[in-house]
Coordinates of N, CA and C in Angstrom, one line a residue:
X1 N 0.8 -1.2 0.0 CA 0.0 0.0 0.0 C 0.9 1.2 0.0
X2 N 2.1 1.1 0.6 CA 2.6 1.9 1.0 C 3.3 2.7 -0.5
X3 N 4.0 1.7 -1.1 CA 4.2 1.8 -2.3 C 3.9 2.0 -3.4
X4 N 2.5 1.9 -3.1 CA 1.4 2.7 -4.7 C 1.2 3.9 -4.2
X5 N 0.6 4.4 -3.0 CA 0.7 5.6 -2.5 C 1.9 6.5 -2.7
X6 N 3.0 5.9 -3.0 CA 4.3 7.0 -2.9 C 4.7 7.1 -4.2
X7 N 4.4 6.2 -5.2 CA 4.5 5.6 -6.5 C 3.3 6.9 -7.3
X8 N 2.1 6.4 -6.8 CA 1.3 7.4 -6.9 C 1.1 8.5 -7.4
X9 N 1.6 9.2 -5.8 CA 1.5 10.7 -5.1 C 2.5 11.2 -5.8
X10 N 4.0 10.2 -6.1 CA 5.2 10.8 -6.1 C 5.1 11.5 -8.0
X11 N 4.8 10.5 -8.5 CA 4.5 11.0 -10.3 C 3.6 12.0 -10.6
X12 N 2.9 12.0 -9.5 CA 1.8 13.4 -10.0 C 2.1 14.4 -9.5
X13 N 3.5 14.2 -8.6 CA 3.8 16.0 -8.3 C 4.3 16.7 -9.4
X14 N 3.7 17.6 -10.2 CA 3.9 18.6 -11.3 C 5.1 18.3 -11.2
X15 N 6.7 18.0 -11.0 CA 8.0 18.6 -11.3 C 8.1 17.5 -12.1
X16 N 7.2 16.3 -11.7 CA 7.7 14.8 -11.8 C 6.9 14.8 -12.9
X17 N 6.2 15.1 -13.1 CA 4.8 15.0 -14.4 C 4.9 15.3 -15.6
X18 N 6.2 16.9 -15.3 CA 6.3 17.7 -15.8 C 7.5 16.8 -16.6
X19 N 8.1 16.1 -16.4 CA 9.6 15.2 -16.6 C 9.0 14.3 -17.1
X20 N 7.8 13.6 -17.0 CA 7.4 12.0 -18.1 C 6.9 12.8 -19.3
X21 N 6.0 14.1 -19.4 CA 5.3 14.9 -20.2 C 6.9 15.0 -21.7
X22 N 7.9 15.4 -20.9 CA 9.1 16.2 -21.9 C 9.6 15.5 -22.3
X23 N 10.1 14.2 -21.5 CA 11.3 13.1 -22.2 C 10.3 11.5 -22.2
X24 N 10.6 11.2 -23.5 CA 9.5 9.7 -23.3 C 10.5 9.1 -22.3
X25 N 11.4 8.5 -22.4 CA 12.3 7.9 -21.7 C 11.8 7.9 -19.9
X26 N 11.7 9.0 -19.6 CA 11.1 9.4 -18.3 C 9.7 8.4 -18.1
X27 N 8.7 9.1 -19.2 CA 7.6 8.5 -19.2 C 7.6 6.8 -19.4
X28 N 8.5 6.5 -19.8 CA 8.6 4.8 -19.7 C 8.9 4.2 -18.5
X29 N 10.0 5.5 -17.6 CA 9.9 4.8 -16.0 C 8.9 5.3 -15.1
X30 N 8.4 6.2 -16.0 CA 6.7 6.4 -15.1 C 5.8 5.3 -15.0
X31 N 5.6 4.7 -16.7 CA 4.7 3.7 -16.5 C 5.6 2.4 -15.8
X32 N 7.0 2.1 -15.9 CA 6.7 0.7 -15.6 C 7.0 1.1 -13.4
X33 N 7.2 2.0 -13.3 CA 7.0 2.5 -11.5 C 5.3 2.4 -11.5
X34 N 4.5 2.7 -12.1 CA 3.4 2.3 -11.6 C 2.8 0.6 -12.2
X35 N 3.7 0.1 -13.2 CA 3.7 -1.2 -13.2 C 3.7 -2.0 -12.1
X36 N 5.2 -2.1 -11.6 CA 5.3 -2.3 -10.6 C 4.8 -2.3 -9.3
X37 N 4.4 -0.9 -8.9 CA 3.8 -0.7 -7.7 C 2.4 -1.5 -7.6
X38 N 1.7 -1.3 -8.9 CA 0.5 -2.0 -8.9 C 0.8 -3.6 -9.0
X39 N 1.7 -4.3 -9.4 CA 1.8 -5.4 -9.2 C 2.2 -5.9 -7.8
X40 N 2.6 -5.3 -7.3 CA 3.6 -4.9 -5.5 C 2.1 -5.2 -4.4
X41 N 1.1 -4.3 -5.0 CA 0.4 -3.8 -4.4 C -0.9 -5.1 -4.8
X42 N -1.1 -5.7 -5.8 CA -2.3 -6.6 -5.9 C -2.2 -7.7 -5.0
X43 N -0.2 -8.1 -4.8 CA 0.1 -9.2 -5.0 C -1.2 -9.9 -3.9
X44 N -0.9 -8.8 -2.6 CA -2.0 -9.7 -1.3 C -3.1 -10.0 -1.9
X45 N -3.4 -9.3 -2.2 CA -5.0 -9.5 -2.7 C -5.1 -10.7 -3.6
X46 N -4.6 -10.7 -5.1 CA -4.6 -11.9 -5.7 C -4.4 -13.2 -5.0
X47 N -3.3 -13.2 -4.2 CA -2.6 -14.3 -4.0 C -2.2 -15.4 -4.9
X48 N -1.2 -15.2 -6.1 CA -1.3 -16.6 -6.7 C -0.5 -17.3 -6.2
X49 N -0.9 -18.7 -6.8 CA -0.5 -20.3 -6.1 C 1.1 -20.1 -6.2
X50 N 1.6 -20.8 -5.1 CA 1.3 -21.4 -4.2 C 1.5 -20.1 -3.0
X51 N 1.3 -18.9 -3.2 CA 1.2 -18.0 -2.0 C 0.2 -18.5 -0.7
X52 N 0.7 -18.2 0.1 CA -0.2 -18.1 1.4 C -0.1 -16.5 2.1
X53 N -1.5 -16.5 2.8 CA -1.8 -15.1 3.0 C -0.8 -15.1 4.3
X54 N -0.3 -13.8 4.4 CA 0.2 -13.5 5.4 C -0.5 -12.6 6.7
X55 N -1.6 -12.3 7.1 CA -2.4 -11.5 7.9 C -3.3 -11.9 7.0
X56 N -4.5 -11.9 8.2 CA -5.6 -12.3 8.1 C -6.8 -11.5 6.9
X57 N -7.3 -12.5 6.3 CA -8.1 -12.4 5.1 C -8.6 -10.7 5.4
X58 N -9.6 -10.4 6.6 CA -10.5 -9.5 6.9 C -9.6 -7.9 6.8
X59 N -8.9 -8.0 6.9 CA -7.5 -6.8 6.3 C -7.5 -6.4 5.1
X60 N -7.6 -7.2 4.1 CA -7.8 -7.1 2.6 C -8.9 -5.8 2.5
X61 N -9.9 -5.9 3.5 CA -10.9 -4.8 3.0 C -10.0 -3.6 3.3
X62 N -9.6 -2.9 5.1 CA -8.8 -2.0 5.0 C -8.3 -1.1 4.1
X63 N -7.3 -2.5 4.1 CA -6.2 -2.2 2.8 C -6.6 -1.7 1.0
X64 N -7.6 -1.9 0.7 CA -8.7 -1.6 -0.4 C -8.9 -0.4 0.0
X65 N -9.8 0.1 0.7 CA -10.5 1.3 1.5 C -9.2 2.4 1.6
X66 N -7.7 2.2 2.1 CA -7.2 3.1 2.1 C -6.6 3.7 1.1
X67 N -5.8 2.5 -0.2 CA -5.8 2.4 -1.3 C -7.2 3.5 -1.9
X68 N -8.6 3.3 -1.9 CA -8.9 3.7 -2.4 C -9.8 5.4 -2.3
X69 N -9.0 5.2 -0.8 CA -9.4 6.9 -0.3 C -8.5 7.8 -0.7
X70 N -7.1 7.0 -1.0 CA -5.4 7.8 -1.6 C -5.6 8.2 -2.5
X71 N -6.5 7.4 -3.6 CA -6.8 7.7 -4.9 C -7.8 8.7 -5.1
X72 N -8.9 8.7 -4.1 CA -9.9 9.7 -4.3 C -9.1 11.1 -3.8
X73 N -8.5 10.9 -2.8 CA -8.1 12.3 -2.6 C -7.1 13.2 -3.6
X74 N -6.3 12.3 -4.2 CA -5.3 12.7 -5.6 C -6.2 13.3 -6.7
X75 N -7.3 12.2 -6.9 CA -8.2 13.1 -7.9 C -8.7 13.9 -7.8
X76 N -9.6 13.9 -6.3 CA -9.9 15.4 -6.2 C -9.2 16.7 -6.0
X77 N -7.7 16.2 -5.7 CA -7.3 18.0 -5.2 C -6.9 18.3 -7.1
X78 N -6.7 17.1 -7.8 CA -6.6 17.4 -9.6 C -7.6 18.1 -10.0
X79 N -8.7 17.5 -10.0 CA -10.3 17.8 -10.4 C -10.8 19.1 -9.9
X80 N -10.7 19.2 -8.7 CA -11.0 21.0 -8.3 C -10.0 21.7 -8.0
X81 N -8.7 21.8 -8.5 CA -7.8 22.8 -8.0 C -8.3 23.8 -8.6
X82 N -7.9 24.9 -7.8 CA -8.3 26.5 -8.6 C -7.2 26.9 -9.6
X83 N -6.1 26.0 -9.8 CA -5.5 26.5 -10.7 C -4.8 25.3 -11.6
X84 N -4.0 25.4 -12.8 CA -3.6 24.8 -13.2 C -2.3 24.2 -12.8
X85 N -2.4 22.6 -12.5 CA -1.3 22.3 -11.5 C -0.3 22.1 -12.5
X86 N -0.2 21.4 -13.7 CA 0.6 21.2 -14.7 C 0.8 22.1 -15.7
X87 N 1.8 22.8 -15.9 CA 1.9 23.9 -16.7 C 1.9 23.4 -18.2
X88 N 2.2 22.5 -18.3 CA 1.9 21.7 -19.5 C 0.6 21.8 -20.5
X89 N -0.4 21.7 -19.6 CA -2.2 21.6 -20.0 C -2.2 23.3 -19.8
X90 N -1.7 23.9 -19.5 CA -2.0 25.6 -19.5 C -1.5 26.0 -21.3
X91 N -1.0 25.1 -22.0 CA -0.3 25.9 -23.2 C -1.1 25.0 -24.1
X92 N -1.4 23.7 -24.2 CA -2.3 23.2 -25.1 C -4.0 23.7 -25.4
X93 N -4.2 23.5 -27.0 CA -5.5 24.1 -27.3 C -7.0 23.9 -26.0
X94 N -7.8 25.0 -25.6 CA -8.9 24.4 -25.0 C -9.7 24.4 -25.7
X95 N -10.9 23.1 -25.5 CA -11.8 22.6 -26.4 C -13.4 23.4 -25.7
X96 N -13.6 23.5 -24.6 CA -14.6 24.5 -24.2 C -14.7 25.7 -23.8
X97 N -13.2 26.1 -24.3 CA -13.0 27.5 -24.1 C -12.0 28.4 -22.7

């Protein structure tokens, strides 16, 4: 969990975003850091054979729930910022004006 959250959080800070946007190269260790993290991060859940769970099944939800409050909150401070976090999307055409 800890690892998709930092994986996450860490890529979407504008300086970091701003660095996958300009060099593909960058953007290829963007996607495969959230490759990974998301692989890191299913593994408990999936469990494939011959895994055994390590802490008890009833954790899984938690662990979902915080996972997916990290996510809500990332989108929302994107979705309603008052300003443009990525200076990137400030110079491309707008379509509604």
């Amino acid at each position: 969990l800890a690892v998709l959250v930092l994986v996450t959080w860490g890529w979407h800070a504008p300086a970091a975003y701003e660095l996958a946007l300009r060099s593909p190269a960058w953007h290829y260790v963007q996607h495969a850091c959230f490759l990974a993290a998301g692989l890191i991060f299913w593994y408990p859940v999936v469990r494939p054979y011959p895994a055994r769970p390590k802490w008890p099944l009833w954790l899984l939800l938690p662990y979902l729930v915080a996972a997916d409050l990290s996510n809500t909150v990332l989108s929302a401070l994107l979705t309603f910022a008052d300003v443009v976090i990525y200076p990137h999307y400030a110079a491309v055409p707008q379509f509604a004006g």
